Coordinates of C-alpha atoms (C1' of nucleotides) in Angstrom, one line a residue:
Chain E
M1 CA -3.8 32.0 -4.4
A2 CA -5.8 34.3 -2.6
A3 CA -5.8 32.9 0.8
R4 CA -3.5 34.6 3.2
H5 CA -2.6 31.2 4.8
E6 CA -1.9 30.0 1.1
E7 CA 0.3 33.0 0.3
I8 CA 2.1 32.8 3.5
A9 CA 2.8 28.9 3.0
E10 CA 4.0 29.5 -0.1
A11 CA 6.4 32.4 1.0
L12 CA 8.3 29.9 3.3
R13 CA 8.4 27.0 0.7
R14 CA 10.5 29.9 -1.3
A15 CA 12.3 30.7 1.5
I16 CA 13.3 27.3 2.2
D17 CA 14.0 26.8 -1.7
R18 CA 16.3 30.0 -1.4
E19 CA 18.3 28.1 1.9
D20 CA 17.2 31.5 3.6
Y21 CA 16.2 28.5 6.1
T22 CA 18.6 25.8 5.5
V23 CA 17.8 22.0 6.4
G24 CA 18.2 21.4 9.7
S25 CA 17.6 24.6 10.9
L26 CA 14.8 26.0 13.0
L27 CA 11.8 28.3 11.9
P28 CA 11.2 31.3 13.6
P29 CA 8.1 31.0 16.2
E30 CA 4.6 31.4 15.1
T31 CA 4.5 34.8 17.0
E32 CA 7.2 36.2 15.2
L33 CA 5.8 34.7 11.5
A34 CA 2.3 36.4 12.6
A35 CA 4.1 39.8 13.3
R36 CA 6.0 39.7 9.9
Y37 CA 2.9 39.0 7.8
G38 CA 0.6 40.9 9.8
V39 CA -1.7 38.0 10.4
S40 CA -3.0 36.4 13.6
R41 CA -1.5 33.2 14.5
G42 CA -4.0 31.1 13.5
T43 CA -3.4 32.0 10.1
V44 CA 0.4 31.1 10.7
R45 CA -0.9 27.9 11.9
Q46 CA -2.4 27.0 8.9
A47 CA 0.2 27.8 6.8
V48 CA 2.9 25.9 8.7
A49 CA 0.4 23.0 8.7
T50 CA 0.6 22.8 5.0
L51 CA 4.3 22.6 4.7
T52 CA 4.3 19.9 7.5
A53 CA 1.9 18.0 5.4
E54 CA 4.0 18.3 2.7
G55 CA 7.0 16.8 4.8
L56 CA 8.8 20.1 4.5
I57 CA 9.0 21.0 8.5
G58 CA 8.9 18.9 11.4
S59 CA 7.0 19.8 14.6
R60 CA 7.2 19.0 17.9
Q61 CA 5.1 20.6 20.6
G62 CA 7.5 22.9 22.6
A63 CA 10.5 23.2 20.4
R64 CA 11.0 25.1 17.5
R65 CA 9.6 23.8 13.6
V66 CA 12.7 22.2 12.2
V67 CA 13.7 22.6 8.3
L68 CA 13.4 18.6 7.4
A69 CA 14.1 18.8 3.8
G70 CA 14.9 21.4 0.8
R71 CA 13.5 21.6 -2.9
R72 CA 10.3 19.5 -2.6
S73 CA 8.5 18.9 -6.4
Q74 CA 5.3 21.1 -5.4
S75 CA 2.9 18.1 -6.2
F76 CA -0.2 20.0 -7.0
A77 CA -2.4 18.1 -9.9
E78 CA 1.2 15.7 -10.2
L79 CA -0.4 12.5 -10.0
R80 CA -3.9 13.3 -11.4
S81 CA -2.3 14.1 -14.7
F82 CA 0.8 12.2 -16.4
A83 CA 0.9 15.2 -19.0
Q84 CA 0.6 18.0 -16.1
W85 CA 3.4 16.3 -14.2
A86 CA 5.7 16.0 -17.3
R87 CA 4.5 20.0 -18.1
A88 CA 5.6 20.9 -14.7
M89 CA 9.4 19.5 -15.1
G90 CA 9.7 20.6 -18.6
R91 CA 9.4 17.4 -20.2
E92 CA 7.1 16.8 -23.4
A93 CA 4.4 14.1 -22.6
T94 CA 2.9 11.9 -25.5
G95 CA 0.3 9.4 -25.7
R96 CA -0.8 7.2 -28.0
V97 CA -4.1 4.7 -28.0
I98 CA -3.4 1.3 -28.8
T99 CA -6.6 -0.2 -28.3
Q100 CA -10.4 0.8 -26.9
E101 CA -13.4 -0.7 -27.2
W102 CA -16.9 -1.3 -25.3
R103 CA -17.5 -4.1 -22.5
T104 CA -20.2 -4.9 -20.4
A105 CA -19.0 -3.9 -16.7
T106 CA -17.6 -7.0 -15.1
A107 CA -18.2 -7.6 -11.4
E108 CA -14.9 -5.9 -10.6
D109 CA -15.8 -2.9 -12.4
R110 CA -19.2 -3.0 -11.0
V111 CA -17.9 -2.8 -7.4
R112 CA -14.8 -0.5 -8.3
L113 CA -16.9 2.4 -10.5
Q114 CA -20.1 1.7 -8.2
L115 CA -22.6 0.7 -11.9
D116 CA -25.3 -1.2 -12.1
Q117 CA -25.6 -4.5 -13.6
G118 CA -25.3 -4.3 -17.3
A119 CA -23.6 -1.0 -17.5
R120 CA -21.1 -0.7 -20.6
V121 CA -17.6 0.6 -19.8
L122 CA -14.7 1.6 -21.9
H123 CA -11.8 -0.3 -21.9
V124 CA -8.4 1.5 -23.2
L125 CA -5.1 0.3 -23.9
R126 CA -2.8 3.5 -23.8
L127 CA 0.7 3.9 -24.2
R128 CA 2.8 7.0 -22.9
G129 CA 6.0 8.5 -23.4
L130 CA 8.5 10.9 -22.0
D131 CA 10.3 13.0 -24.5
G132 CA 9.7 10.3 -27.1
R133 CA 10.4 7.4 -25.1
P134 CA 7.9 4.9 -24.3
V135 CA 7.6 5.1 -20.1
L136 CA 3.8 3.7 -19.1
L137 CA 1.0 1.7 -20.3
E138 CA -1.9 2.4 -18.9
R139 CA -4.8 -0.1 -18.9
T140 CA -8.2 2.3 -18.2
V141 CA -11.4 1.4 -17.5
Y142 CA -14.2 4.6 -17.9
A143 CA -17.3 4.4 -16.0
D144 CA -20.3 4.7 -18.5
W145 CA -21.2 7.8 -17.8
I146 CA -18.0 9.2 -18.9
S147 CA -16.8 6.8 -21.7
P148 CA -18.6 8.8 -24.3
A149 CA -17.1 11.8 -23.9
V150 CA -13.3 9.4 -23.8
E151 CA -14.2 7.6 -26.4
H152 CA -14.1 10.5 -29.0
I153 CA -10.7 11.9 -28.0
E154 CA -8.0 11.8 -30.6
T155 CA -6.1 9.2 -30.0
D156 CA -2.3 10.9 -29.6
C157 CA -4.4 13.3 -27.4
P158 CA -1.3 14.0 -25.0
S159 CA -3.3 14.6 -21.9
V160 CA -6.8 13.2 -21.4
T161 CA -7.2 14.6 -17.7
Q162 CA -7.0 18.5 -19.4
R163 CA -9.7 17.2 -22.7
L164 CA -12.0 16.0 -19.9
L165 CA -11.8 19.2 -18.1
D166 CA -12.3 21.4 -21.4
D167 CA -14.8 19.1 -22.8
T168 CA -17.3 18.6 -19.9
G169 CA -15.5 20.4 -16.5
L170 CA -14.7 16.8 -15.5
V171 CA -12.2 17.5 -12.4
F172 CA -10.5 14.7 -10.9
A173 CA -10.3 15.3 -7.3
Y174 CA -9.1 12.0 -5.2
G175 CA -7.3 9.3 -6.0
E176 CA -6.5 6.1 -4.1
H177 CA -3.4 3.9 -5.3
V178 CA -1.9 0.9 -4.8
I179 CA 1.6 0.3 -5.8
D180 CA 3.3 -3.1 -6.2
A181 CA 5.6 -4.6 -8.4
V182 CA 5.0 -7.3 -11.7
A183 CA 7.1 -8.9 -14.7
A184 CA 6.3 -7.7 -18.2
G185 CA 4.1 -9.8 -20.1
A186 CA 4.8 -9.8 -23.9
R187 CA 2.3 -7.3 -24.8
D188 CA 4.1 -4.8 -22.1
A189 CA 7.7 -6.1 -23.3
E190 CA 6.5 -5.1 -26.7
L191 CA 4.8 -1.7 -26.2
L192 CA 7.3 -0.6 -23.7
A193 CA 10.6 -1.4 -25.2
V194 CA 11.9 -3.9 -22.2
R195 CA 12.6 -7.9 -22.2
R196 CA 9.4 -10.1 -21.2
T197 CA 9.8 -11.0 -17.3
S198 CA 11.7 -7.3 -16.8
P199 CA 10.3 -5.8 -13.6
L200 CA 7.6 -3.5 -14.3
L201 CA 6.1 -1.0 -11.7
R202 CA 2.6 -1.6 -11.2
V203 CA -0.2 1.3 -9.9
R204 CA -3.6 0.4 -9.8
R205 CA -5.7 3.1 -9.1
V206 CA -9.2 4.3 -8.8
T207 CA -10.1 8.3 -9.8
T208 CA -13.1 9.8 -8.1
T209 CA -14.7 13.5 -8.8
R210 CA -15.3 16.2 -6.3
E211 CA -18.6 14.5 -5.3
G212 CA -16.3 11.3 -4.7
R213 CA -18.3 9.4 -8.0
P214 CA -15.5 7.0 -9.0
V215 CA -14.7 8.0 -13.0
E216 CA -12.0 5.3 -14.0
W217 CA -10.2 2.9 -12.4
S218 CA -6.6 1.8 -14.2
D219 CA -3.8 -0.7 -13.9
D220 CA -0.7 1.4 -15.1
R221 CA 2.9 -0.2 -15.7
Y222 CA 5.9 1.9 -15.8
R223 CA 9.3 1.3 -16.7
P224 CA 11.3 1.5 -13.1
D225 CA 14.3 2.7 -14.7
A226 CA 12.3 5.8 -16.1
V227 CA 9.7 6.5 -13.2
S228 CA 9.5 5.9 -9.3
F229 CA 7.0 7.2 -6.9
S230 CA 8.0 9.4 -3.8
V231 CA 6.3 9.4 -0.3
H232 CA 6.8 11.2 2.6
N233 CA 5.3 9.9 6.2
S234 CA 5.4 11.3 9.7
I235 CA 3.2 10.7 12.5
G236 CA 1.0 13.1 11.7
N237 CA 0.6 12.5 8.3
N238 CA 0.5 8.8 7.0
A239 CA -1.2 8.6 3.5
L240 CA 1.0 5.6 2.7
A241 CA 0.4 2.5 4.2
R242 CA 1.5 -1.4 3.7
K243 CA -0.7 -3.7 2.9
T244 CA -0.6 -7.4 2.5
A245 CA -1.7 -9.7 -0.3
E246 CA -5.5 -9.6 -0.5
Chain Q
M1 CA -6.1 10.3 22.9
A2 CA -6.2 13.5 25.3
A3 CA -7.2 16.3 22.6
R4 CA -11.2 16.6 22.1
H5 CA -10.6 17.0 18.3
E6 CA -8.7 13.7 18.2
E7 CA -11.5 12.1 20.2
I8 CA -14.2 13.4 17.7
A9 CA -11.9 11.9 15.0
E10 CA -12.0 8.9 16.3
A11 CA -15.8 8.6 16.7
L12 CA -16.6 9.6 13.5
R13 CA -13.8 7.3 12.3
R14 CA -16.2 4.3 14.2
A15 CA -19.3 6.0 12.8
I16 CA -18.2 5.8 9.5
D17 CA -17.1 2.2 10.0
R18 CA -19.9 1.0 11.5
E19 CA -21.9 2.0 8.2
D20 CA -23.9 5.1 10.2
Y21 CA -22.4 7.1 7.5
T22 CA -22.2 4.9 4.0
V23 CA -20.0 5.8 1.5
G24 CA -20.9 8.4 -0.5
S25 CA -23.8 9.7 2.0
L26 CA -23.3 13.4 3.3
L27 CA -21.9 14.0 6.8
P28 CA -23.5 16.4 9.0
P29 CA -23.0 20.0 8.7
E30 CA -20.1 21.0 11.0
T31 CA -22.7 23.5 13.5
E32 CA -24.8 20.2 13.8
L33 CA -21.5 18.7 15.3
A34 CA -20.4 21.1 16.9
A35 CA -23.7 21.0 18.9
R36 CA -23.7 17.1 19.2
Y37 CA -20.3 17.1 20.6
G38 CA -20.5 20.2 22.7
V39 CA -17.3 21.8 21.4
S40 CA -16.6 24.9 19.0
R41 CA -16.9 24.7 15.3
G42 CA -13.2 25.0 15.1
T43 CA -12.4 21.9 16.9
V44 CA -14.7 20.2 14.5
R45 CA -12.8 21.5 11.8
Q46 CA -9.7 19.9 13.1
A47 CA -11.3 16.5 13.4
V48 CA -13.1 16.5 9.9
A49 CA -9.1 17.9 8.7
T50 CA -7.5 15.0 9.9
L51 CA -9.8 12.4 8.3
T52 CA -9.8 14.6 5.0
A53 CA -6.0 14.1 4.9
E54 CA -6.9 10.4 5.7
G55 CA -8.9 10.2 2.3
L56 CA -12.1 9.0 4.3
I57 CA -14.1 11.8 3.6
G58 CA -14.0 14.8 0.7
S59 CA -14.8 18.3 1.5
R60 CA -16.0 21.3 -1.2
Q61 CA -16.7 24.7 -0.1
G62 CA -20.3 25.5 0.1
A63 CA -21.3 21.5 0.0
R64 CA -21.7 19.1 2.6
R65 CA -18.7 16.6 3.1
V66 CA -18.9 13.4 1.7
V67 CA -18.0 10.0 2.9
L68 CA -15.6 8.7 0.1
A69 CA -14.3 5.4 1.6
G70 CA -15.0 3.2 4.5
R71 CA -12.5 1.3 6.9
R72 CA -9.3 2.4 6.2
S73 CA -6.0 0.3 7.7
Q74 CA -5.3 3.3 10.4
S75 CA -1.7 3.3 9.4
F76 CA -0.4 5.2 12.8
A77 CA 3.2 3.6 13.2
E78 CA 2.7 1.4 10.4
L79 CA 5.4 2.7 8.1
R80 CA 7.6 3.0 10.8
S81 CA 8.2 -0.8 12.0
F82 CA 7.2 -3.7 10.3
A83 CA 6.6 -5.7 13.6
Q84 CA 4.6 -3.1 14.7
W85 CA 2.3 -3.1 11.5
A86 CA 2.4 -7.2 11.2
R87 CA 1.2 -7.0 14.7
A88 CA -1.6 -4.7 14.0
M89 CA -3.0 -7.2 11.4
G90 CA -2.7 -9.9 14.0
R91 CA 0.3 -11.5 12.5
E92 CA 3.7 -12.5 13.6
A93 CA 6.2 -10.7 11.8
T94 CA 9.8 -12.5 12.1
G95 CA 13.4 -11.1 11.6
R96 CA 16.8 -12.4 11.2
V97 CA 20.1 -10.4 10.5
I98 CA 21.8 -12.1 7.5
T99 CA 25.2 -10.1 7.9
Q100 CA 26.2 -7.4 9.9
E101 CA 29.8 -5.1 9.3
W102 CA 31.4 -2.0 10.0
R103 CA 32.1 0.2 6.8
T104 CA 33.9 3.6 6.5
A105 CA 30.7 5.9 5.5
T106 CA 30.7 6.3 1.7
A107 CA 30.1 9.7 0.0
E108 CA 26.1 8.4 -0.5
D109 CA 25.9 7.3 3.4
R110 CA 27.6 10.6 4.2
V111 CA 25.1 12.8 2.5
R112 CA 22.0 10.7 3.2
L113 CA 22.5 10.6 6.9
Q114 CA 24.4 13.7 7.4
L115 CA 28.2 12.3 8.8
D116 CA 31.6 14.1 8.8
Q117 CA 34.0 12.3 6.6
G118 CA 35.6 9.1 7.8
A119 CA 32.7 8.2 9.8
R120 CA 31.9 4.3 10.7
V121 CA 28.5 3.1 9.7
L122 CA 26.8 -0.4 10.3
H123 CA 26.0 -2.1 7.5
V124 CA 22.9 -4.7 8.6
L125 CA 21.6 -7.3 5.7
R126 CA 18.1 -8.4 7.3
L127 CA 15.3 -11.2 6.3
R128 CA 11.7 -10.4 7.5
G129 CA 8.9 -12.7 7.1
L130 CA 5.6 -12.8 7.8
D131 CA 4.1 -15.7 9.5
G132 CA 6.9 -17.5 9.0
R133 CA 7.2 -16.6 5.0
P134 CA 10.3 -14.5 4.1
V135 CA 8.6 -11.2 2.5
L136 CA 11.1 -8.8 2.9
L137 CA 15.0 -7.9 2.5
E138 CA 16.1 -5.2 3.9
R139 CA 19.8 -3.6 3.7
T140 CA 20.1 -0.6 6.3
V141 CA 22.8 1.3 6.9
Y142 CA 22.6 3.0 10.6
A143 CA 24.4 6.5 11.2
D144 CA 27.4 6.2 13.6
W145 CA 25.8 7.5 16.7
I146 CA 23.2 5.1 17.1
S147 CA 25.2 2.3 15.3
P148 CA 26.6 0.9 18.9
A149 CA 23.0 0.6 20.2
V150 CA 22.0 -1.5 17.0
E151 CA 24.9 -3.8 17.0
H152 CA 24.4 -5.6 20.4
I153 CA 20.5 -6.3 19.5
E154 CA 19.8 -9.8 19.2
T155 CA 20.1 -11.3 15.4
D156 CA 16.5 -12.5 15.9
C157 CA 15.0 -9.5 17.4
P158 CA 11.2 -9.2 15.8
S159 CA 11.3 -5.1 16.5
V160 CA 14.3 -3.2 16.1
T161 CA 12.2 0.0 16.5
Q162 CA 10.9 -1.3 19.3
R163 CA 14.2 -2.1 20.7
L164 CA 15.8 0.9 20.0
L165 CA 12.7 2.9 21.7
D166 CA 13.3 0.7 25.0
D167 CA 16.8 1.0 25.0
T168 CA 17.7 4.6 23.5
G169 CA 14.3 6.5 23.4
L170 CA 14.8 6.5 19.9
V171 CA 11.6 7.9 17.8
F172 CA 11.2 7.1 14.5
A173 CA 9.5 10.4 13.4
Y174 CA 9.6 11.2 9.8
G175 CA 10.4 9.4 7.0
E176 CA 11.0 9.8 3.1
H177 CA 10.3 6.9 0.3
V178 CA 11.2 6.5 -2.9
I179 CA 9.2 3.5 -4.5
D180 CA 10.2 1.5 -7.8
A181 CA 10.9 -1.9 -9.1
V182 CA 13.7 -4.1 -9.3
A183 CA 14.7 -7.4 -10.3
A184 CA 16.0 -10.3 -7.9
G185 CA 19.5 -10.8 -8.1
A186 CA 20.8 -14.0 -7.1
R187 CA 21.3 -13.3 -3.1
D188 CA 17.6 -11.7 -3.2
A189 CA 16.3 -14.7 -5.1
E190 CA 18.4 -17.0 -2.7
L191 CA 17.0 -15.7 0.3
L192 CA 13.4 -14.6 -0.3
A193 CA 12.9 -17.8 -2.0
V194 CA 12.0 -16.6 -5.6
R195 CA 13.5 -17.0 -8.7
R196 CA 16.5 -15.2 -10.2
T197 CA 15.1 -11.9 -12.0
S198 CA 11.8 -12.2 -10.6
P199 CA 10.1 -8.6 -10.2
L200 CA 10.5 -7.0 -6.2
L201 CA 8.9 -3.7 -4.9
R202 CA 12.2 -1.9 -3.6
V203 CA 11.4 1.0 -1.2
R204 CA 14.5 3.2 -0.4
R205 CA 13.7 5.2 2.7
V206 CA 15.6 7.7 4.9
T207 CA 14.3 7.7 8.7
T208 CA 14.9 10.5 10.8
T209 CA 14.0 11.5 14.7
R210 CA 11.5 14.0 15.9
E211 CA 14.5 17.1 15.3
G212 CA 15.0 16.0 12.0
R213 CA 18.3 14.1 12.3
P214 CA 18.9 11.2 10.0
V215 CA 19.1 7.5 11.9
E216 CA 19.3 4.8 9.4
W217 CA 18.6 4.5 5.4
S218 CA 17.7 1.2 3.6
D219 CA 16.8 -0.8 0.5
D220 CA 14.4 -2.5 1.2
R221 CA 13.0 -5.3 -1.0
Y222 CA 9.3 -6.7 -1.2
R223 CA 8.0 -9.8 -2.2
P224 CA 5.0 -8.2 -4.5
D225 CA 3.0 -11.2 -3.9
A226 CA 3.2 -10.6 -0.1
V227 CA 2.6 -7.0 0.1
S228 CA 1.6 -3.8 -1.5
F229 CA 1.7 -0.2 -0.7
S230 CA -1.4 2.2 -0.8
V231 CA -1.7 6.0 -0.9
H232 CA -4.2 8.1 -1.2
N233 CA -4.3 11.6 -2.4
S234 CA -6.5 14.3 -3.1
I235 CA -6.1 18.6 -3.9
G236 CA -5.5 19.0 -0.6
N237 CA -3.0 16.2 0.3
N238 CA -0.5 15.0 -2.0
A239 CA 2.4 13.3 0.1
L240 CA 2.9 11.1 -2.7
A241 CA 5.2 12.4 -5.5
R242 CA 6.0 10.6 -9.3
K243 CA 9.6 11.2 -9.7
T244 CA 11.8 10.7 -13.0
A245 CA 15.0 8.6 -13.0
E246 CA 18.4 10.5 -11.2
Chain P
dG1 C1' -40.3 23.9 -19.2
dT2 C1' -36.7 25.9 -19.5
dG3 C1' -33.4 29.6 -17.7
dG4 C1' -32.1 32.6 -14.8
dA5 C1' -32.3 35.3 -10.1
dG6 C1' -32.6 34.9 -5.5
dC7 C1' -32.2 33.1 -1.1
dA8 C1' -30.9 29.4 2.7
dC9 C1' -27.4 26.7 3.9
dT10 C1' -22.8 25.0 4.6
dT11 C1' -17.9 25.5 4.2
dG12 C1' -13.7 28.6 3.8
dT13 C1' -10.8 32.1 6.0
dC14 C1' -9.7 35.0 9.7
dT15 C1' -9.2 37.3 14.2
dG16 C1' -7.8 37.6 19.5
dA17 C1' -7.8 35.4 23.6
dA18 C1' -6.8 31.8 26.8
dC19 C1' -4.8 28.0 28.9
dA20 C1' -2.3 23.3 28.7
dA21 C1' 1.7 21.1 28.1
dG22 C1' 6.2 20.0 26.5
dT23 C1' 11.3 21.5 25.2
dT24 C1' 15.1 24.0 26.7
dG25 C1' 18.9 26.1 29.0
dG26 C1' 20.7 28.3 32.8
dC27 C1' 21.3 28.6 37.7
dC28 C1' 21.6 26.5 41.9
dT29 C1' 22.8 22.7 44.9
dC30 C1' 25.3 18.9 46.7
Chain W
dG1 C1' 31.2 18.7 38.2
dA2 C1' 26.9 16.2 38.0
dG3 C1' 22.5 16.4 38.9
dG4 C1' 18.1 18.3 39.2
dC5 C1' 14.7 22.0 39.6
dC6 C1' 12.9 26.2 37.4
dA7 C1' 11.6 29.8 34.7
dA8 C1' 11.3 31.1 29.6
dC9 C1' 9.9 30.3 25.6
dT10 C1' 6.9 27.5 21.9
dT11 C1' 4.2 24.9 20.2
dG12 C1' -1.0 22.5 20.6
dT13 C1' -5.8 22.8 21.8
dT14 C1' -9.9 25.4 22.6
dC15 C1' -13.4 29.2 22.4
dA16 C1' -16.7 32.3 20.1
dG17 C1' -17.5 35.6 16.4
dA18 C1' -17.4 37.5 11.9
dC19 C1' -17.5 37.7 7.1
dA20 C1' -16.4 35.7 2.1
dA21 C1' -17.4 32.4 -0.9
dG22 C1' -19.4 28.3 -3.2
dT23 C1' -23.5 24.9 -3.7
dG24 C1' -28.2 23.8 -4.3
dC25 C1' -32.6 24.4 -4.4
dT26 C1' -37.4 26.9 -5.2
dC27 C1' -39.6 30.1 -7.5
dC28 C1' -40.8 32.7 -10.9
dA29 C1' -40.7 34.7 -15.4
dC30 C1' -40.7 33.7 -20.3

DNA sequence: GTGGAGCACTTGTCTGAACAAGTTGGCCTC
DNA sequence: GAGGCCAACTTGTTCAGACAAGTGCTCCAC
């Protein structure tokens, strides 16, 4: 937290959290904020742009900014790591590898992970829990170049992301997530302790490095009674998109 | 499309689409783009910031920008209107009101829509289809101040959003969406033509005006074989957040 | 050849200024 | 009182310049 505009964004977030600015009320004009924090208007604009992207405030040319929502989970690394997300909530994440095996990359693997013909990939089936209760079943395929580092992680490591960062310096920087619903199969039902055919929230995702290189892709199935996803969208910010089948 | 930075963003989008810049390749430096388009560096930065937020390109201090993904559904009003989304894909959206009735706002309605005790709200159950096939079941509650305008819309109006814009000038500007999965109930199953207990993708959402005033809230259930959601996230842009139950 | 130092390049941060465009509320007229 | 016009205010856009910070490459010494 060095950049001045980040400090100001954080100060405003806290002020909204503290209800100095209540939902529906108006934020002070940019010029006033600039004077208050002793920065130029451009820096203030950078700060409020962050909050707008987060969905905390709304913005219209000519009118003062409006506070749209209060206390929002400050999702930083939230989506990139189950364990970090759990810790941020004060809950304990567990993880257990059910099966792990090397396979030759299929055509789908090669496309998603940008691999050459014949590359060997690591398939991992991992069950994850929150405060001891099973919540998520991950079927992950790791690219050939990272698989050796994944292979020797203990089977009950709670945070693979953290472990890979410590061991190899790898940062998960970008992710593309496709969300839908599926009926629990026999294996899903057994491991997640739900009835077969019971609805599960499925997230298929690809994670890449900061350089844009795909690291892994995964089919994650959540118990919908334990976890849901929340998305904010507005005219300017639209990370979420509806998609039709294929 | 007046603003220069939007034009530049669009030009870059098209260039990526045309594969002038292929996935994994590097974008020209800001200074070069600035010279090419005859604008200052700040304007170029605004343009590439848009593409970064859209997940098209990745950015790290010191290194050239990387193209992360090609052709992305340009979701503009996509989430705000089922009909507009369908039209953008070249598909035909249909809509049919199944039931419609006035009720006194419950405590939950009052909280979500910021209404006073005793306010009357309009509950609408609407079945929506894509190319004739049922795809989505919407259970929507409209705030008292907009309900009269909704009440007299024909029951088979394909785009309620467009209709409200035409009739009252109302713009749906912001939305908060919570996504999970549920099993189809008897009514869901009958109307969506799926088996009972079959998994559905549920989106509960609140829509607000540009001023931040809630207009409607809705429980939408999609056939997961027809529609899914796609989300992009990165270090800088995180509109999506995981949530635990309650 | 390997490691490290250094340098050129590129993106990130910030300023101060100016004008454009949209909103809001008050005032004036009818 | 209703309606329209206007003026003050606020956000959006753009510029040119400066420095900070991180990356990636070359080159040199060992």
